[in-house]
């Protein structure tokens, strides 16, 4: 929190370096990290059923407890949160298979497949091809069951752990989503970048000066 409040005073470059140093110093070093085996099969990420996704398999093997993904391990000089193996594909994880598993999860999360995770959904601007941020995703408000919340906690833990590990998540999140995660207040422009049509409707309603104008 103190680092975040000081960001505006010390500048983006030094702040980023200080944040990375802080994360590195506070990351528990582990002699070993979990070894996981996942089966991605032959089905593309956007067509996998929820229980067949790499994301769900890792969730089941690693969990979302308070100690999940808190330790950073080393695999032949690469920082990893787990050592991955893909069932039936062979290979030894020297960091590359770990990064492959992360990429697979990001593809699955940003999928509109009917039987998939559906934790994230395209923003209205994305769905209708209007306004800014036409490639952005937002949290799915329909995912409110206990099982969904557990998966979201796992996603949150993965986001935090990726900072310690230095592995970027290829998630195209709308600023309406990532700003609150950074303690920033979303602005009207963030709403418009997610749902321009709704913002335009609200603007017209605010400008209405008569019942006829309101009805229009």
Tab-separated table of C-alpha atoms in Angstrom:
chain	number	residue	atom	x	y	z
A	1	UNK	CA	0.000	0.000	0.000
A	2	UNK	CA	2.821	2.413	0.863
A	3	UNK	CA	4.527	1.647	-2.434
A	4	UNK	CA	1.314	2.312	-4.341
A	5	UNK	CA	0.773	5.661	-2.632
A	6	UNK	CA	4.326	6.688	-3.449
A	7	UNK	CA	4.113	5.789	-7.139
A	8	UNK	CA	3.065	9.275	-8.245
A	9	UNK	CA	5.947	10.879	-6.317
A	10	UNK	CA	8.840	8.683	-7.429
A	11	UNK	CA	7.860	8.044	-11.059
A	12	UNK	CA	6.868	4.905	-12.961
A	13	UNK	CA	10.382	3.591	-13.687
A	14	UNK	CA	11.833	3.722	-10.154
A	15	UNK	CA	8.485	2.594	-8.711
A	16	UNK	CA	8.463	-0.512	-10.914
A	17	UNK	CA	12.056	-1.353	-9.970
A	18	UNK	CA	11.284	-0.851	-6.268
A	19	UNK	CA	8.153	-2.969	-6.495
A	20	UNK	CA	10.008	-5.812	-8.216
A	21	UNK	CA	12.779	-5.673	-5.601
A	22	UNK	CA	10.188	-5.775	-2.807
A	23	UNK	CA	8.407	-8.747	-4.360
A	24	UNK	CA	11.685	-10.576	-4.880
A	25	UNK	CA	12.853	-10.028	-1.308
A	26	UNK	CA	9.551	-11.177	0.210
A	27	UNK	CA	9.073	-14.209	-2.036
A	28	UNK	CA	9.635	-17.429	-0.068
A	29	UNK	CA	12.312	-19.497	-1.770
A	30	UNK	CA	11.478	-23.153	-2.049
A	31	UNK	CA	13.707	-26.128	-2.577
A	32	UNK	CA	10.835	-27.600	-4.534
A	33	UNK	CA	7.506	-26.444	-5.920
A	34	UNK	CA	4.468	-28.596	-6.750
A	35	UNK	CA	4.789	-30.961	-9.675
A	36	UNK	CA	1.592	-31.110	-11.703
A	37	UNK	CA	0.446	-33.303	-14.559
A	38	UNK	CA	-2.233	-31.941	-16.855
A	39	UNK	CA	-3.916	-33.311	-19.932
A	40	UNK	CA	-4.785	-30.735	-22.556
A	41	UNK	CA	-5.873	-33.381	-25.046
A	42	UNK	CA	-6.493	-32.522	-28.672
A	43	UNK	CA	-9.371	-30.088	-28.150
A	44	UNK	CA	-8.511	-26.379	-28.668
A	45	UNK	CA	-8.576	-24.236	-25.487
A	46	UNK	CA	-11.768	-22.426	-26.513
A	47	UNK	CA	-13.680	-25.716	-26.879
A	48	UNK	CA	-12.705	-27.526	-23.677
A	49	UNK	CA	-15.283	-28.318	-21.024
A	50	UNK	CA	-14.644	-26.719	-17.649
A	51	UNK	CA	-13.293	-29.860	-15.978
A	52	UNK	CA	-11.013	-30.543	-18.949
A	53	UNK	CA	-9.323	-27.145	-18.931
A	54	UNK	CA	-5.721	-26.794	-17.819
A	55	UNK	CA	-6.922	-24.067	-15.450
A	56	UNK	CA	-9.333	-26.396	-13.658
A	57	UNK	CA	-6.818	-29.251	-13.474
A	58	UNK	CA	-4.241	-26.949	-11.889
A	59	UNK	CA	-6.865	-25.597	-9.499
A	60	UNK	CA	-7.616	-29.129	-8.339
A	61	UNK	CA	-3.944	-30.013	-7.880
A	62	UNK	CA	-2.680	-26.755	-6.350
A	63	UNK	CA	-5.800	-25.363	-4.674
A	64	UNK	CA	-6.497	-21.803	-3.555
A	65	UNK	CA	-5.519	-21.966	0.119
A	66	UNK	CA	-3.550	-19.207	1.873
A	67	UNK	CA	-0.228	-20.848	0.978
A	68	UNK	CA	-1.064	-21.637	-2.651
A	69	UNK	CA	1.589	-20.358	-5.078
A	70	UNK	CA	3.383	-18.332	-2.413
A	71	UNK	CA	6.742	-19.969	-3.075
A	72	UNK	CA	8.888	-19.406	-6.143
A	73	UNK	CA	11.106	-22.195	-7.362
A	74	UNK	CA	13.955	-22.426	-9.801
A	75	UNK	CA	13.963	-24.700	-12.814
A	76	UNK	CA	17.252	-24.555	-14.703
A	77	UNK	CA	17.545	-20.816	-14.131
A	78	UNK	CA	13.871	-19.992	-14.719
A	79	UNK	CA	11.493	-18.902	-11.968
A	80	UNK	CA	8.479	-21.190	-11.731
A	81	UNK	CA	5.459	-21.619	-9.462
A	82	UNK	CA	5.081	-25.292	-10.346
A	83	UNK	CA	6.775	-27.866	-12.527
A	84	UNK	CA	4.459	-28.932	-15.298
A	85	UNK	CA	4.158	-32.055	-17.376
A	86	UNK	CA	1.637	-32.596	-20.144
A	87	UNK	CA	0.236	-36.098	-20.096
A	88	UNK	CA	1.223	-38.104	-23.160
A	89	UNK	CA	3.501	-35.370	-24.512
A	90	UNK	CA	6.809	-36.063	-22.776
A	91	UNK	CA	9.453	-33.451	-22.073
A	92	UNK	CA	11.133	-32.144	-18.911
A	93	UNK	CA	10.125	-28.789	-17.479
A	94	UNK	CA	13.052	-26.373	-17.584
A	95	UNK	CA	10.622	-23.449	-17.365
A	96	UNK	CA	9.124	-23.785	-20.814
A	97	UNK	CA	6.363	-26.224	-19.874
A	98	UNK	CA	5.427	-24.013	-16.928
A	99	UNK	CA	5.069	-21.035	-19.280
A	100	UNK	CA	3.095	-23.198	-21.730
A	101	UNK	CA	0.644	-24.129	-18.975
A	102	UNK	CA	0.180	-20.446	-18.087
A	103	UNK	CA	-0.478	-19.550	-21.735
A	104	UNK	CA	-3.004	-22.379	-22.005
A	105	UNK	CA	-4.880	-21.057	-18.970
A	106	UNK	CA	-4.992	-17.525	-20.366
A	107	UNK	CA	-6.452	-18.832	-23.638
A	108	UNK	CA	-9.060	-20.823	-21.746
A	109	UNK	CA	-10.011	-17.849	-19.583
A	110	UNK	CA	-10.511	-15.686	-22.677
A	111	UNK	CA	-12.835	-18.102	-24.412
A	112	UNK	CA	-16.511	-17.833	-25.251
A	113	UNK	CA	-16.989	-21.598	-25.470
A	114	UNK	CA	-20.344	-22.645	-24.002
A	115	UNK	CA	-18.875	-25.372	-21.792
A	116	UNK	CA	-15.724	-23.577	-20.691
A	117	UNK	CA	-14.736	-21.660	-17.581
A	118	UNK	CA	-16.722	-18.503	-18.355
A	119	UNK	CA	-15.100	-16.663	-15.458
A	120	UNK	CA	-14.388	-13.824	-17.871
A	121	UNK	CA	-16.690	-12.539	-20.591
A	122	UNK	CA	-16.107	-10.078	-23.435
A	123	UNK	CA	-17.036	-6.492	-22.592
A	124	UNK	CA	-20.112	-5.145	-24.422
A	125	UNK	CA	-17.768	-3.104	-26.641
A	126	UNK	CA	-15.947	-6.345	-27.455
A	127	UNK	CA	-19.161	-8.256	-28.179
A	128	UNK	CA	-20.698	-5.599	-30.422
A	129	UNK	CA	-17.512	-4.226	-31.973
A	130	UNK	CA	-18.056	-0.606	-30.921
A	131	UNK	CA	-16.048	2.031	-29.083
A	132	UNK	CA	-12.700	1.497	-27.434
A	133	UNK	CA	-11.319	-1.680	-25.895
A	134	UNK	CA	-12.826	-4.057	-28.413
A	135	UNK	CA	-10.465	-6.832	-27.306
A	136	UNK	CA	-11.097	-6.521	-23.556
A	137	UNK	CA	-12.590	-8.908	-21.034
A	138	UNK	CA	-14.382	-8.413	-17.726
A	139	UNK	CA	-15.512	-10.574	-14.810
A	140	UNK	CA	-18.639	-12.582	-15.475
A	141	UNK	CA	-21.315	-11.295	-13.038
A	142	UNK	CA	-23.254	-14.550	-13.445
A	143	UNK	CA	-20.464	-16.583	-11.797
A	144	UNK	CA	-21.508	-16.235	-8.149
A	145	UNK	CA	-21.734	-19.808	-6.885
A	146	UNK	CA	-19.273	-21.080	-4.285
A	147	UNK	CA	-17.466	-23.195	-6.888
A	148	UNK	CA	-17.069	-20.149	-9.144
A	149	UNK	CA	-15.753	-17.999	-6.297
A	150	UNK	CA	-13.139	-20.647	-5.485
A	151	UNK	CA	-11.947	-20.544	-9.097
A	152	UNK	CA	-11.829	-16.745	-8.965
A	153	UNK	CA	-9.726	-16.910	-5.798
A	154	UNK	CA	-7.356	-19.231	-7.637
A	155	UNK	CA	-7.188	-16.727	-10.492
A	156	UNK	CA	-6.435	-13.940	-8.019
A	157	UNK	CA	-3.680	-16.005	-6.405
A	158	UNK	CA	-2.253	-16.692	-9.864
A	159	UNK	CA	-2.209	-12.965	-10.668
A	160	UNK	CA	-0.352	-12.165	-7.461
A	161	UNK	CA	2.069	-15.065	-7.859
A	162	UNK	CA	2.865	-14.088	-11.449
A	163	UNK	CA	4.268	-10.792	-10.137
A	164	UNK	CA	6.660	-12.620	-7.842
A	165	UNK	CA	7.602	-15.059	-10.565
A	166	UNK	CA	7.973	-12.460	-13.317
A	167	UNK	CA	5.676	-14.402	-15.638
A	168	UNK	CA	3.187	-12.128	-17.365
A	169	UNK	CA	-0.394	-13.257	-17.769
A	170	UNK	CA	-1.673	-12.657	-21.282
A	171	UNK	CA	-5.066	-11.427	-20.120
A	172	UNK	CA	-6.677	-8.495	-21.921
A	173	UNK	CA	-8.615	-7.170	-18.939
A	174	UNK	CA	-10.668	-3.997	-19.152
A	175	UNK	CA	-9.404	-1.089	-17.061
A	176	UNK	CA	-12.699	-1.360	-15.170
A	177	UNK	CA	-11.312	-4.660	-13.823
A	178	UNK	CA	-7.615	-4.004	-13.284
A	179	UNK	CA	-7.821	-0.501	-11.826
A	180	UNK	CA	-9.577	-1.599	-8.600
A	181	UNK	CA	-7.006	-4.404	-8.265
A	182	UNK	CA	-4.332	-1.697	-8.139
A	183	UNK	CA	-6.300	0.431	-5.705
A	184	UNK	CA	-7.214	2.963	-8.391
A	185	UNK	CA	-10.647	4.504	-8.797
A	186	UNK	CA	-12.252	3.759	-12.193
A	187	UNK	CA	-13.410	6.846	-14.082
A	188	UNK	CA	-16.249	7.456	-16.504
A	189	UNK	CA	-13.873	6.791	-19.382
A	190	UNK	CA	-13.231	3.289	-18.034
A	191	UNK	CA	-16.959	2.588	-18.127
A	192	UNK	CA	-17.157	3.889	-21.698
A	193	UNK	CA	-14.181	1.723	-22.698
A	194	UNK	CA	-16.192	-1.296	-21.547
A	195	UNK	CA	-19.761	-0.344	-22.537
A	196	UNK	CA	-19.992	2.724	-24.750
A	197	UNK	CA	-23.680	2.192	-25.582
A	198	UNK	CA	-24.704	2.182	-21.904
A	199	UNK	CA	-22.673	5.328	-21.210
A	200	UNK	CA	-24.245	7.073	-24.207
A	201	UNK	CA	-27.715	6.142	-22.923
A	202	UNK	CA	-26.933	7.495	-19.445
A	203	UNK	CA	-25.540	10.701	-20.958
A	204	UNK	CA	-28.758	11.234	-22.936
A	205	UNK	CA	-30.847	10.607	-19.809
A	206	UNK	CA	-28.827	13.149	-17.845
A	207	UNK	CA	-29.289	15.730	-20.591
A	208	UNK	CA	-33.062	15.245	-20.781
A	209	UNK	CA	-34.873	18.450	-19.771
A	210	UNK	CA	-38.481	17.391	-20.338
A	211	UNK	CA	-40.666	14.270	-20.074
A	212	UNK	CA	-40.682	13.968	-23.873
A	213	UNK	CA	-36.904	14.117	-24.029
A	214	UNK	CA	-36.701	11.543	-21.232
A	215	UNK	CA	-39.106	9.199	-23.054
A	216	UNK	CA	-37.042	9.510	-26.227
